[in-house]
Every structure is written in C-alpha cells, then in structure tokens.
Tab-separated table of C-alpha atoms and ligand atoms in Angstrom:
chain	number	residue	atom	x	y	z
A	1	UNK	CA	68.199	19.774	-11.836
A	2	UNK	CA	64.395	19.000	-12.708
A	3	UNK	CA	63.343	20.377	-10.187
A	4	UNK	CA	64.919	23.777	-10.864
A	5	UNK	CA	63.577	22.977	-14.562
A	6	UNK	CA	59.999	22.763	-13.221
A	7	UNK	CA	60.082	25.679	-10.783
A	8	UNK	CA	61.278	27.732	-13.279
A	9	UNK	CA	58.480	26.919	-15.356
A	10	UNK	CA	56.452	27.440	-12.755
A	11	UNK	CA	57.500	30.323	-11.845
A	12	UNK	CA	57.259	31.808	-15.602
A	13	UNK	CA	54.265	30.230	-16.047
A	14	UNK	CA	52.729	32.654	-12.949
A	15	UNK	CA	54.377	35.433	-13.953
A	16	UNK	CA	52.720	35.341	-17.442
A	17	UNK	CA	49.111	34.819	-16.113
A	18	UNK	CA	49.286	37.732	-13.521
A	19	UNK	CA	50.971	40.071	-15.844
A	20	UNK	CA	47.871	39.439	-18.650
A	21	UNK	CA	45.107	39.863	-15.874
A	22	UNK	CA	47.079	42.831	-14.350
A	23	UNK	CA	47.178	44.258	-17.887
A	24	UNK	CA	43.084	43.280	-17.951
A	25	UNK	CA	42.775	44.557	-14.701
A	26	UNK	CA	44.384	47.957	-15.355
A	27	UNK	CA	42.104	48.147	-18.404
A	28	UNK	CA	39.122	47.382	-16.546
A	29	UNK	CA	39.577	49.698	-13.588
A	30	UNK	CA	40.485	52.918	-16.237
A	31	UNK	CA	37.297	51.775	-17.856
A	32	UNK	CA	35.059	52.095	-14.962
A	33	UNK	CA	36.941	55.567	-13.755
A	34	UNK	CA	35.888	57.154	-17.015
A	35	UNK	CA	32.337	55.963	-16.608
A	36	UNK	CA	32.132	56.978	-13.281
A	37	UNK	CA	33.714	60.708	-14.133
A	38	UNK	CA	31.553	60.517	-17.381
A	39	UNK	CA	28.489	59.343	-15.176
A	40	UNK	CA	28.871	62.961	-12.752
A	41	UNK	CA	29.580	65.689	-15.477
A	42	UNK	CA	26.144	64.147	-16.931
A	43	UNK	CA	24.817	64.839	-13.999
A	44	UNK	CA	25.893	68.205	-13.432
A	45	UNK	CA	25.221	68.915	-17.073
A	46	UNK	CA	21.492	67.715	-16.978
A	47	UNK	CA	21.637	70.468	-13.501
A	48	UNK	CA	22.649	72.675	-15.585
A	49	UNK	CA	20.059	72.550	-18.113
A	50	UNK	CA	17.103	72.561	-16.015
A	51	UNK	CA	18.327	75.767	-14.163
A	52	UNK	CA	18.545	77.757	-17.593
A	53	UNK	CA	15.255	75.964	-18.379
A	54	UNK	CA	13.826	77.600	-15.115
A	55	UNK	CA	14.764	80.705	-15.300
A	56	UNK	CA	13.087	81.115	-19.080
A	57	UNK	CA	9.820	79.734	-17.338
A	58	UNK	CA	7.936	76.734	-16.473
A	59	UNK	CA	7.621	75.336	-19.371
A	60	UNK	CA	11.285	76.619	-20.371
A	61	UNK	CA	12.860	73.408	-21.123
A	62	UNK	CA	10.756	73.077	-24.469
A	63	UNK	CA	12.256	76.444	-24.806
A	64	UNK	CA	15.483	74.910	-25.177
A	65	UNK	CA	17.292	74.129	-28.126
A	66	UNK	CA	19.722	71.344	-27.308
A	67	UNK	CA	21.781	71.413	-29.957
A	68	UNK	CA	21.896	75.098	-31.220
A	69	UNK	CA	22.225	76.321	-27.249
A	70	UNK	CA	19.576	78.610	-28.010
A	71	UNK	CA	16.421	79.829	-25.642
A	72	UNK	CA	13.354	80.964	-27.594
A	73	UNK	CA	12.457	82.990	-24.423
A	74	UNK	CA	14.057	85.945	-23.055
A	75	UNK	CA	15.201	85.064	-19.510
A	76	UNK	CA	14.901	87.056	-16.502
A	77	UNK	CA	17.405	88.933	-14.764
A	78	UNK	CA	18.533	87.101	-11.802
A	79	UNK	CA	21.004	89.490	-10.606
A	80	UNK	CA	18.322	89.723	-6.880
A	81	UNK	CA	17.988	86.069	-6.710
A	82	UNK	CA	21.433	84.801	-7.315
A	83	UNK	CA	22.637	83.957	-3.938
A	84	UNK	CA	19.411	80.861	-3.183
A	85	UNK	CA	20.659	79.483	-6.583
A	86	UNK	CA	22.885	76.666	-6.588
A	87	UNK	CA	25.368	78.022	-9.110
A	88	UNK	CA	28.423	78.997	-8.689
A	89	UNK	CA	28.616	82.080	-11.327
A	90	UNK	CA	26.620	83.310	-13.661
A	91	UNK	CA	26.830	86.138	-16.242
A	92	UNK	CA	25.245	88.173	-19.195
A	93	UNK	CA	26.839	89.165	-22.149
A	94	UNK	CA	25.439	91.175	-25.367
A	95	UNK	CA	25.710	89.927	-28.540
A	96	UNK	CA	28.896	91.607	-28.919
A	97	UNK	CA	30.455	89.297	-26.061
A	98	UNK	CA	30.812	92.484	-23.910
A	99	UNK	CA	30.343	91.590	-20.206
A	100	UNK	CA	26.828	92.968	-19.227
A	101	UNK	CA	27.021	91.662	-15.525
A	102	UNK	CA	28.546	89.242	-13.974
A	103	UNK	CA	27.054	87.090	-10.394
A	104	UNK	CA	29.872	84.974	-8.254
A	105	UNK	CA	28.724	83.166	-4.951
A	106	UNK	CA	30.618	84.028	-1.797
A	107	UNK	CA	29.843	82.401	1.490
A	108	UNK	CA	31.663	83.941	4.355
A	109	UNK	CA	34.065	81.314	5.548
A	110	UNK	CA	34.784	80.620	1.751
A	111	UNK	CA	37.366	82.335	-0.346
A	112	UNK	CA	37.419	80.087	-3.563
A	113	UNK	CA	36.824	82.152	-6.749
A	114	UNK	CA	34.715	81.612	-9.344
A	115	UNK	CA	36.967	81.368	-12.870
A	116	UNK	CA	37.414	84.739	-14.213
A	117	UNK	CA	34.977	85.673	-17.513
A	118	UNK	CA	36.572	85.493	-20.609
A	119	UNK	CA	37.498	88.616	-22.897
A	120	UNK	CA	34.771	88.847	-26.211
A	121	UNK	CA	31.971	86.201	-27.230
A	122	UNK	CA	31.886	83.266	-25.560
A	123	UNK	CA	31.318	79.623	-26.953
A	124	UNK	CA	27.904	78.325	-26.982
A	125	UNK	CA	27.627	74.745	-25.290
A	126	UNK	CA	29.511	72.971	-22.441
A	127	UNK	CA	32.678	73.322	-20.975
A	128	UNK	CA	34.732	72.500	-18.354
A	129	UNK	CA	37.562	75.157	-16.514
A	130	UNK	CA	39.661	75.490	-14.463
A	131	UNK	CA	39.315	78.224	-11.630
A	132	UNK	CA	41.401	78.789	-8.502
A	133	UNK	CA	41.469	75.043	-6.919
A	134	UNK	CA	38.670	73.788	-7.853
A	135	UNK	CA	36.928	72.926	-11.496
A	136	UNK	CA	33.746	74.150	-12.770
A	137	UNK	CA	31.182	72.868	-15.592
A	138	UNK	CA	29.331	76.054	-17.754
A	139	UNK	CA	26.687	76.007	-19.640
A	140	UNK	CA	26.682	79.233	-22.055
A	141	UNK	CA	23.355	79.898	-24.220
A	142	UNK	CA	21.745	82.139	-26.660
A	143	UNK	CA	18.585	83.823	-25.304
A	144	UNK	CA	16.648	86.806	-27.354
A	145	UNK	CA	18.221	89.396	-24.806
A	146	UNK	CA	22.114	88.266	-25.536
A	147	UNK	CA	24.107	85.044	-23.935
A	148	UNK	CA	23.613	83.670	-20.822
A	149	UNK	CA	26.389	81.527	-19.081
A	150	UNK	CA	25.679	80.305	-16.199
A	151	UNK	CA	28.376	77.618	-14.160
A	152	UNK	CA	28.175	74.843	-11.258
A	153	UNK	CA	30.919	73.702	-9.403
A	154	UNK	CA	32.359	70.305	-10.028
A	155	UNK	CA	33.638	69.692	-6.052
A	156	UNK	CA	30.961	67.328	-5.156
A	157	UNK	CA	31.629	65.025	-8.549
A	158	UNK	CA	35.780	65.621	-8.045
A	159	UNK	CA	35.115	64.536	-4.238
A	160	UNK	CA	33.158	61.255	-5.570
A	161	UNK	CA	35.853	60.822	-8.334
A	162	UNK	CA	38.718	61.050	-5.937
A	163	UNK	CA	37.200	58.480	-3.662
A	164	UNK	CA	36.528	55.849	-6.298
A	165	UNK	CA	40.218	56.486	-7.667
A	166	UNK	CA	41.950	56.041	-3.968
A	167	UNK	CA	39.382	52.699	-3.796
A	168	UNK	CA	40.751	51.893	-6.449
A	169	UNK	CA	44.167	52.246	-5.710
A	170	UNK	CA	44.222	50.338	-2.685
A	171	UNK	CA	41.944	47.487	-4.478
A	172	UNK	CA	43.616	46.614	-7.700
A	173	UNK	CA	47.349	45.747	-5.769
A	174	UNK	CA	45.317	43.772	-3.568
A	175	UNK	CA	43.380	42.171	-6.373
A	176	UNK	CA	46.647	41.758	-7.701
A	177	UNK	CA	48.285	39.851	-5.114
A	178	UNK	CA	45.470	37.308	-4.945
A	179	UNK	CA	45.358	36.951	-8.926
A	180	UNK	CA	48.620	36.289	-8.496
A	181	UNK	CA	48.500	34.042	-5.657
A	182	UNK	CA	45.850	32.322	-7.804
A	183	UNK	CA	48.151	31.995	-10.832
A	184	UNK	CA	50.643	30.189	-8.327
A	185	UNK	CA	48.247	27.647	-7.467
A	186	UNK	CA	46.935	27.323	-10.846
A	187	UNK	CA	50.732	26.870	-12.287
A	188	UNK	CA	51.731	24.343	-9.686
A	189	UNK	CA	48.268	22.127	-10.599
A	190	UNK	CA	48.816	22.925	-14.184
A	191	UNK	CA	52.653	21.574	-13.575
A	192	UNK	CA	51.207	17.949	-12.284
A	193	UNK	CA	49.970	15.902	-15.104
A	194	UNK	CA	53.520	17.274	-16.835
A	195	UNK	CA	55.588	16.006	-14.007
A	196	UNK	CA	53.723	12.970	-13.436
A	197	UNK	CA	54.318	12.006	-17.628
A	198	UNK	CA	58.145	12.964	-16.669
A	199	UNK	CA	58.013	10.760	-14.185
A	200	UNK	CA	56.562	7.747	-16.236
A	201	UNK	CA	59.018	8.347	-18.819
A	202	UNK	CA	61.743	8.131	-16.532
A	203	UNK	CA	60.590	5.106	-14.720
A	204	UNK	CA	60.247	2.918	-18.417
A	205	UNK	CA	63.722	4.271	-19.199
A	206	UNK	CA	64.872	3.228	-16.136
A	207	UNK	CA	62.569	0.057	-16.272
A	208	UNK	CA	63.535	-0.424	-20.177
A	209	UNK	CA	67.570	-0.712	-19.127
A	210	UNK	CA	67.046	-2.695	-15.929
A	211	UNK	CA	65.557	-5.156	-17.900
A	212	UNK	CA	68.196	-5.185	-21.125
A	213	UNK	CA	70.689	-5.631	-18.030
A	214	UNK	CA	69.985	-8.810	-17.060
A	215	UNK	CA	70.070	-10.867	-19.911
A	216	UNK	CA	72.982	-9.176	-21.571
A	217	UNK	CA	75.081	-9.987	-18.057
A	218	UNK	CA	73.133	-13.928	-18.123
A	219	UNK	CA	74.230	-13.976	-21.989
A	220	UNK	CA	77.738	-12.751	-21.109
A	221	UNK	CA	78.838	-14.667	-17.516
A	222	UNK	CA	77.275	-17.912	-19.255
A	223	UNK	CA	79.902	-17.137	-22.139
A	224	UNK	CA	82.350	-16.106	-20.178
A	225	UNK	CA	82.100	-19.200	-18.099
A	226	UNK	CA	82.382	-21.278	-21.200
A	227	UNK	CA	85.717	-19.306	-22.585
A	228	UNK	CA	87.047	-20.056	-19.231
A	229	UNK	CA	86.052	-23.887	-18.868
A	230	UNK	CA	89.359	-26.033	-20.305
A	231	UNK	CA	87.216	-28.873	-21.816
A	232	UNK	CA	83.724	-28.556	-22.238
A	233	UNK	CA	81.634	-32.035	-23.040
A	234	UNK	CA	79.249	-31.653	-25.533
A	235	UNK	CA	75.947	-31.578	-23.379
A	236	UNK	CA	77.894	-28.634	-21.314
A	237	UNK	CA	78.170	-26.604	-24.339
A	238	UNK	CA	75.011	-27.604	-25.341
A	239	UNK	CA	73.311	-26.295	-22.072
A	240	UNK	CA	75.355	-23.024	-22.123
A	241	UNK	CA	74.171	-21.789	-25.662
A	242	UNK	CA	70.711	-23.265	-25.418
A	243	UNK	CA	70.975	-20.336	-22.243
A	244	UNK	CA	72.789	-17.902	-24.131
A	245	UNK	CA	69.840	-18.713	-27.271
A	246	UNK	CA	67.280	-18.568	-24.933
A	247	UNK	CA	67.983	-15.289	-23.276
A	248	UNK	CA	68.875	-13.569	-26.271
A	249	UNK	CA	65.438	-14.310	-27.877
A	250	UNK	CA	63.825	-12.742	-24.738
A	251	UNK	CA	65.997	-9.538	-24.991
A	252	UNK	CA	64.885	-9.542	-28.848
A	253	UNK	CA	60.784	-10.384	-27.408
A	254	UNK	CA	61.702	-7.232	-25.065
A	255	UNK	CA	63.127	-4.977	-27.375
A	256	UNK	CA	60.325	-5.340	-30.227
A	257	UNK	CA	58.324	-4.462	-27.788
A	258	UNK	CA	59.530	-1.352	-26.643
A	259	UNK	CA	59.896	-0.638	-30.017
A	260	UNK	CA	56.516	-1.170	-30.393
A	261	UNK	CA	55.332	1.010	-27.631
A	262	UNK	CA	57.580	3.621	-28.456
A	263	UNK	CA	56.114	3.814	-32.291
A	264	UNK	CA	52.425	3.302	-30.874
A	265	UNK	CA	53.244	6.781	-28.840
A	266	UNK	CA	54.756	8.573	-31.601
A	267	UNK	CA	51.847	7.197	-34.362
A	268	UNK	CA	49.494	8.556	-31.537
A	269	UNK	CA	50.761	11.804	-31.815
A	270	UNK	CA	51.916	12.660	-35.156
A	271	UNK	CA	50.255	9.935	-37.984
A	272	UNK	CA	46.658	8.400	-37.933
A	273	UNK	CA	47.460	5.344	-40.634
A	274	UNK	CA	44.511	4.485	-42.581
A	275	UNK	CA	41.927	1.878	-40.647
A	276	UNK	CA	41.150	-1.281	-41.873
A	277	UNK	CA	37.279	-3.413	-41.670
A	278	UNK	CA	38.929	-6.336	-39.336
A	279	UNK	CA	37.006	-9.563	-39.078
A	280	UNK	CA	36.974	-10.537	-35.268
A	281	UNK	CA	35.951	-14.321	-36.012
A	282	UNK	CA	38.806	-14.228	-38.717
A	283	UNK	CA	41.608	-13.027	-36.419
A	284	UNK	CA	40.269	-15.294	-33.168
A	285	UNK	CA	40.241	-18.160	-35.386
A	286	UNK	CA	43.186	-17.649	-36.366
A	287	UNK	CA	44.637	-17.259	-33.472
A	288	UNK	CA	43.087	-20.293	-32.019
A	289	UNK	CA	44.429	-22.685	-34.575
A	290	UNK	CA	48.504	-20.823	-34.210
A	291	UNK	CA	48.424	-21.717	-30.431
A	292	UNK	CA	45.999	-24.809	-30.374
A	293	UNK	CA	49.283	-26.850	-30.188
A	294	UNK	CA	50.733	-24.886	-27.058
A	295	UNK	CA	47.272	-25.315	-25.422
A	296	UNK	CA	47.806	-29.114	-26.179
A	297	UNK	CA	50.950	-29.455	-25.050
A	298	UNK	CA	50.033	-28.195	-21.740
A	299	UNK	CA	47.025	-30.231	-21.909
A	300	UNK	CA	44.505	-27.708	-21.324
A	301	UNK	CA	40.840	-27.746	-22.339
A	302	UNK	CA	41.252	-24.538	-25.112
A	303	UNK	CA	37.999	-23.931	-26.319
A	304	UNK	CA	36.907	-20.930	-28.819
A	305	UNK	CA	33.007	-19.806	-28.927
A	306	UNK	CA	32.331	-17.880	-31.957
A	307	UNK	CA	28.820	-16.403	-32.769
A	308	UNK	CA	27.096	-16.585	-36.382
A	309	UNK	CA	27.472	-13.350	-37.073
A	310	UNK	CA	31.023	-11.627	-37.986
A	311	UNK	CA	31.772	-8.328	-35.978
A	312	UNK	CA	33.795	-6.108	-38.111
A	313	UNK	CA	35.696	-3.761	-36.321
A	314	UNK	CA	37.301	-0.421	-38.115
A	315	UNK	CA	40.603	-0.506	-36.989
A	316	UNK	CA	44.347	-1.915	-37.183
A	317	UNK	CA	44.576	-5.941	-38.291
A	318	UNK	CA	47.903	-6.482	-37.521
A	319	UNK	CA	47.464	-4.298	-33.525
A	320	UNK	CA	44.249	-6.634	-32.842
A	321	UNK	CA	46.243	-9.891	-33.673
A	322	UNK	CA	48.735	-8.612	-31.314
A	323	UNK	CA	46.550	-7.591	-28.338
A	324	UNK	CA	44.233	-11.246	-28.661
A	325	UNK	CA	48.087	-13.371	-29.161
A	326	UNK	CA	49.121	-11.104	-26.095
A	327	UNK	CA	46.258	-12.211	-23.531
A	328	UNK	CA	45.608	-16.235	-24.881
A	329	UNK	CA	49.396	-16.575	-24.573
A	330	UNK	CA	49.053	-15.546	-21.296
A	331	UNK	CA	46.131	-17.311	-20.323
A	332	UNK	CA	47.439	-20.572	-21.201
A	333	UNK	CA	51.438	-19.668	-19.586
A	334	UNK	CA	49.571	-18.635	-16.275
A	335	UNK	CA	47.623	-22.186	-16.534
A	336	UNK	CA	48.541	-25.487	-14.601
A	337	UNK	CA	48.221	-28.444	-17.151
A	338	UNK	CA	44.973	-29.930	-17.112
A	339	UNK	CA	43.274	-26.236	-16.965
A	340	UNK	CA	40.581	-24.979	-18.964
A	341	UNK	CA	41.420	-21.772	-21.107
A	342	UNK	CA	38.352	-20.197	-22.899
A	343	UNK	CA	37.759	-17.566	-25.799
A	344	UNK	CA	34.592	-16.482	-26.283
A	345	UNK	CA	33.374	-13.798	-28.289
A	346	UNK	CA	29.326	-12.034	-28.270
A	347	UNK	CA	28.209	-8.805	-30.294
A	348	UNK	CA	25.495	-6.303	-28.870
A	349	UNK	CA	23.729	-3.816	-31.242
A	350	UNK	CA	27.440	-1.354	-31.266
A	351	UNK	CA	30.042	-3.233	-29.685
A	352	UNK	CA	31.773	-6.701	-29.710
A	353	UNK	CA	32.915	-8.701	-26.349
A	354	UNK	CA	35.486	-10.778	-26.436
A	355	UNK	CA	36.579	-12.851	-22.937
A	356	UNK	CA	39.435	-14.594	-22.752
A	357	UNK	CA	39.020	-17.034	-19.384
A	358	UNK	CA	41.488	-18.993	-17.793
A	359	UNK	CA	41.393	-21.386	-14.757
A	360	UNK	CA	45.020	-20.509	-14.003
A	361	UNK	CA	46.767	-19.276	-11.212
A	362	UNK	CA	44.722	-15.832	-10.850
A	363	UNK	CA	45.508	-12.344	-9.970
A	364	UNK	CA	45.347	-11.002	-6.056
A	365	UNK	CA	43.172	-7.750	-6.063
A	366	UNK	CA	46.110	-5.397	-4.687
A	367	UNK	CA	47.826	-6.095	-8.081
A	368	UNK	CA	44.691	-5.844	-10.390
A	369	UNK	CA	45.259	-2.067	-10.381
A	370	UNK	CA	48.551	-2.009	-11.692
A	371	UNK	CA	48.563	-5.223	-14.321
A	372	UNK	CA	48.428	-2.965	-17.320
A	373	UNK	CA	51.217	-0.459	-16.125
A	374	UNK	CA	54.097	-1.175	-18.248
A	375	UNK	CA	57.048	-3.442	-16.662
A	376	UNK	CA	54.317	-4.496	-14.442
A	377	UNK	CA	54.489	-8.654	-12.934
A	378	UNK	CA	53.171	-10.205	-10.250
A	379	UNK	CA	55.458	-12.742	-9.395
A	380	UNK	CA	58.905	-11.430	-10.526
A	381	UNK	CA	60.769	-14.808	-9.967
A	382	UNK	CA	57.325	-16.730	-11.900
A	383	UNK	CA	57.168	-14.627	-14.887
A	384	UNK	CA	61.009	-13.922	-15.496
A	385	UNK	CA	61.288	-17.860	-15.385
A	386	UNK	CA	58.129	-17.725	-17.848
A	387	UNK	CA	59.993	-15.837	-20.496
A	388	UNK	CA	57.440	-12.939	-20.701
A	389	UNK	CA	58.653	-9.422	-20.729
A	390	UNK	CA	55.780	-7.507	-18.271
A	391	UNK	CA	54.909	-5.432	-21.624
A	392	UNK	CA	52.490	-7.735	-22.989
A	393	UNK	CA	49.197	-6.188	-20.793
A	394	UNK	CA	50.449	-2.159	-21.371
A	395	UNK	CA	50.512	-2.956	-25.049
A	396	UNK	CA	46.814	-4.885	-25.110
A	397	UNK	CA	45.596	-1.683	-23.541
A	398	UNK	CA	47.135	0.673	-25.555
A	399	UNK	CA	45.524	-1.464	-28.375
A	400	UNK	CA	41.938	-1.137	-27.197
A	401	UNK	CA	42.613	2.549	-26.318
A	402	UNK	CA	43.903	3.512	-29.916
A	403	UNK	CA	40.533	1.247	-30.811
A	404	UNK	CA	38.086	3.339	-28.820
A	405	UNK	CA	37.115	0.269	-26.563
A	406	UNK	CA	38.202	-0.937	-22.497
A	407	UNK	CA	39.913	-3.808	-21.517
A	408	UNK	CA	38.902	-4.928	-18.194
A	409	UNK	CA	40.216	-7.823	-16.088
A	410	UNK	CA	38.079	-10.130	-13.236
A	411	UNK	CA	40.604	-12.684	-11.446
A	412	UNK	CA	40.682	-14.458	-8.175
A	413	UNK	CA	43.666	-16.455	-6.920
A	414	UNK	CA	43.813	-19.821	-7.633
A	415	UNK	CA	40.662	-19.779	-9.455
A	416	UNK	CA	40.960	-17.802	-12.678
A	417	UNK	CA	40.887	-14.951	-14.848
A	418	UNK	CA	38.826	-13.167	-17.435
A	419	UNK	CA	40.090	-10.496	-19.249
A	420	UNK	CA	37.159	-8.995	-21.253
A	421	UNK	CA	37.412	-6.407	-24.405
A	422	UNK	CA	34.764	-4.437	-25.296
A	423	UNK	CA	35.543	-3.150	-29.094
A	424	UNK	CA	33.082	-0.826	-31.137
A	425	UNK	CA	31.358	-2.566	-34.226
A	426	UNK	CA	30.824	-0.720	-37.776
B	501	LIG	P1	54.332	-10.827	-18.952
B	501	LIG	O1	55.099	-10.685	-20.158
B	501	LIG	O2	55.131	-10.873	-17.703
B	501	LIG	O3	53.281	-11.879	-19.015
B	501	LIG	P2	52.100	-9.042	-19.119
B	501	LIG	O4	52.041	-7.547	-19.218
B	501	LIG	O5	51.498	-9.795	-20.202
B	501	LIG	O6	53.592	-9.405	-18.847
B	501	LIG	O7	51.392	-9.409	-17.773
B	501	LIG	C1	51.720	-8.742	-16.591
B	501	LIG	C2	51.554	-9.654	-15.401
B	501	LIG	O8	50.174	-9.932	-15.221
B	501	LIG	C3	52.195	-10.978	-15.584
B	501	LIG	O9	53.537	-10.927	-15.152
B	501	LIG	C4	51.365	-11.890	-14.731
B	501	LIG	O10	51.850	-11.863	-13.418
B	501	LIG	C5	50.011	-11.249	-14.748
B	501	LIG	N1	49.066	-11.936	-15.647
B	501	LIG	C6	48.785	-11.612	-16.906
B	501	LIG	N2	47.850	-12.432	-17.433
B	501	LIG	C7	47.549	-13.331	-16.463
B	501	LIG	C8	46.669	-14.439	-16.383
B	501	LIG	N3	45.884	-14.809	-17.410
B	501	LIG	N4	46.619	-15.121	-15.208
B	501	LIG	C9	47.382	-14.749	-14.176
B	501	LIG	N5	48.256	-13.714	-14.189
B	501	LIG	C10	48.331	-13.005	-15.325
C-alpha cells in the first residue's frame, strides 16, 4: 500500500519535472529557430544592400539612404549585365509604378520563376514573397531615374533553416527522454530521505506499542494471578502490587517520555518558545545534590568539578535539567558499587564542556553508533531489569540539537564511559 503511495509520488513527481523542462525546452529551441531564420534574412538583406550600393558606384553605399530607401545617384542600367549578378530578378519602374523593364534569371536545367511584378508603385524597403516554390527577399529603392527593385533568392537560408529545424526535431525528443530519465532518478533520490523518516516513524510506533505491551500484560497476569489465588498471605499480596506499582511507574516513565519526544518534534516545527540565560553551575549543582543520595547508596565515588566562572547558556532550563538528570542517572545505574562517577564541567572562549564519566560497565563499539537512536539498549534483559525506558539518550540528543551543541560518547567495556556535551556560551 506504501509502496504504491510512494511510486505514485514518484511517478508524479517525474512527470511534473519533465513536463516544465519540456515546456523550457520547447521555448528554448523556438527561440534559437527564430534567431537562426532572423540571423539569414540579415544576411541576405545586408547582400542586398551592397548590390544596389554597387551598381550606383563605388562609393554607392554612402549613396544610400537606409531609412528613406532612397539612392542619391542615378543607377545604371543593368539590363546587359544581369545574368553574372547573383540576383534572382530585378526591375525598373517610373515614378508612376509603371513597369519600365523587368530582368529574371534562367539557367537551363532550371524552371523556377521569379515572383511575378506587382501592378502600380511598389513599396519602398524590404520584403519577403512568395514565388512559385521557393521564397524570395526584395529590396525596392528610390533612385533619381525612378524605383529600382531588385530580389535574391532565399533557397540557400530556407535550406540552412530546414536543416536546423529537422536537427532539431530529432534532438529535443531525445533530449526529452534523457530529461526525463533524469527526472526519474532525481524523483527516486528525492523520494529517500521521505521514506527513510516513514520508516523511522513507523519503527517508534511500532517500538512505542511493543514497549506499552509488556508492562500492561506484567501489570495484568500479576493481577490476574492474584484474583485467581484463594488466600493470599500478606507478603504475597504485598509482592504482587509492589510488581503491579513498579511496572506501572515505568509505563508512566515511558509514556512521559514519548510525550516528550513527540512535543519536542512538533515545538521543532511549528513554535520556537522564548529562550532563557541558564546557569550551567546552577543546574549541575543542582543536580548533584538531587542524586548525591542514589550515588551513596550505591556507594560510588560521585564527584562534581565546577570552574569559577558561570557559563550561561541561552536556551531551555527545564530541557537542560532533563538531558544532565538523563546521563548522571545513567552513569551511576550502569555503575557496579564501589565505582567512581564524575561530572565535570570547563568553558573555552564560545562553548561550555560538560563530561559526565563513569567507571561502569561500558559500551562495546558496534553499539556506540546506535546509543542515541530511540528504543535503543544494549543489554535488553540488563536495562529492562534496570527500569530505564531506552529513550533517555534520543531525548539528551535532541536536547543538545535544539541547543545548537553535540553530544558525543567515548566508552570501553568494562572500563567506562564519558559522555561529553559541548553547549554554546552567550
Ligand atoms: P535506558 O533508559 O535504557 O537507560 P538510554 O537511552 O538512556 O536508555 O540508554 C540507552 C542504552 O545505552 C542503555 O540501555 C544502556 O545500555 C546504554 N548506556 C547508556 N548510558 C550508559 C552508561 N553510562 N554506561 C553504560 N551503558 C550506558
């Protein structure tokens, strides 16, 4: 079903991108025809020019007024030299417009026709007709002895024309195929990052009610077992609802913090709440006297290293409380009494550092790359047994993320860990 969801997307997301650069495409390649045509009638225009230029002389071209079509000199008649000319026609008329003569070139093998002369005076300027098969450009001035109109044929630029247009036509579906090609490719790697944050989601849903599961089933065969039991003694009831307590405070630990993650993703996204000037020796301090006594019950060496000056970090009071309780509680649960668990915090010119070291049970280095992926534990039978709900790490990074700093972790087994936050300073 997702699948079809995705290829569909896919497939419309293709469709879009080749359709807008076939549309730019399209536009481009018209573009380029009309410069190209543009590009020969110039050519045969400026032609044009410097044969009427000729005839009225040497120096005829200065003769030539460009814009009025007119020639200050009278040209000559050349009725004798017509056929070594390029042109296709030429012709004289009076002032009247009345047809004076009229010159057509005819090679033998050829029986095109020049376009037939129009009735009274023609137009001064350019123009392009039409004539038999083929199309001509005509250049028709004023000259002292009447008009002059003389015409070049326009096969050679049609031939050139035509040839760009069929190149054309057999590179732009090509061009087409491989845009489109390209759009598929480009689709399916635009698809991934989607997919893969589809996937996620589905996993931590799927996570998120595996883990609900088991406690509500401990919760209910323990109570079950109890409603079935004739007589329980005291210390048998006791037992079964210190369970039944105990497992329903870890499914409330577990929910608040989906809850949590789930409003971190949504704040991300839609509100920025206002940030707060957090004291880092405040909320360490803190947080070393609240679990002081769990240290000591353990009997670990829980030391806290605070420098003289106070690193104030702009941010969210309540999130950093949460991301420090989140690794020294686990520091000092993944600690064998009689371990050493130490907090120490340093400031450079822009950023603070705080480590939080244990000499616990450590972290093998195949694992290291997954600890802050939500749902994420090491020793599944260790850390159910240790009440903690495998959200504690995802939610200390998403911390330092919304914070603008890293959290990195060093561990070996049976050694220790570090976990070290790097935070920017105001
Ligand atoms: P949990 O609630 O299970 O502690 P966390 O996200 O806080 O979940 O931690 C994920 C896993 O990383 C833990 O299950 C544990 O295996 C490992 N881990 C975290 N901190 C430490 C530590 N200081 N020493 C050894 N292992 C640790």
């Amino acid at each position: 079903m997702i699948n079809k969801v995705f290829a569909q997307t896919r497939g419309k997301l293709t469709l879009w991108y080749a359709l807008v650069m076939g549309v730019i495409l399209l536009f481009a390649s018209g573009i380029f025809l009309k410069v190209v045509q543009d590009g020969q009638i110039q050519a045969v225009d400026h032609s044009l020019q410097t044969l009427v230029s000729t005839f009225a002389g040497q120096e005829g071209v200065e003769h030539l007024d460009e814009r009025n079509f007119t020639l200050s000199k009278p040209h000559p008649d050349i009725r004798e030299d017509f056929q070594q000319t390029s042109l296709a026609f030429a012709r004289h008329y009076d002032n009247q417009g009345k047809l004076l003569w009229e010159r057509e070139q005819k090679e033998e093998d050829d029986n095109k026709e020049a376009p037939v002369a129009v009735q009274g005076k023609p137009k001064l300027g350019f123009g392009t007709i039409e004539g038999g098969e083929e199309r001509y450009r005509q250049l028709t001035v004023q000259t002292p002895e009447g008009i002059l109109q003389i015409g070049l044929s326009l096969e050679e630029a049609d031939v050139v024309f035509k040839k760009v247009l069929l190149g054309l036509l057999v590179t732009v579906p090509l061009l087409q195929g491989v845009i489109g090609l390209a759009a598929w490719l480009l689709a399916g790697r635009a698809m991934v990052p989607i997919r893969q944050s589809y996937e996620r989601l589905q996993q931590f849903t799927a996570d998120a009610s595996h883990e609900l599961r088991t406690p509500v089933a401990t919760i209910l065969t323990t109570a079950q077992s109890a409603v079935q039991t004739e007589q329980l003694t005291p210390q048998q009831s006791q037992a079964k609802f210190t369970a039944i307590v105990e497992t329903a405070q870890r499914m409330g630990a577990l929910t608040n913090d989906l809850l949590w993650l789930a409003r971190a993703d949504r704040l991300d996204a839609v509100e920025q709440p206002k940030l707060e000037r957090c004291s880092l020796k405040t909320i360490l301090s803190d947080l070393y006297e609240e679990l002081a006594p769990q240290a000591e019950a353990k009997k670990l060496k829980f030391t806290c290293q605070l420098p003289e000056t106070d690193p104030i970090v702009q941010g969210y009071e309540d999130q950093l409380y949460r991301l420090f309780t989140n690794l020294m509680v686990n520091a000092i649960k993944y600690t064998q009494p009689e371990g050493k668990v130490e907090i120490h915090l340093t400031q450079t010119i822009n950023q603070a550092e705080i480590k939080v070291c244990d000499s616990g049970v450590g972290i093998s280095a195949q694992h290291l790359p997954l600890l802050f992926e939500r749902f994420y534990r090491v020793d599944e039978s260790r850390t159910q047994s240790a009440g903690g709900t495998g959200l504690g790490l995802a939610i200390a990074k998403q911390i330092v993320e919304t914070h603008q700093g890293e959290i990195t972790v060093r561990s070996t087994p049976q050694v220790g860990s570090t976990f070290t936050v790097h935070l920017p300073i105001v």
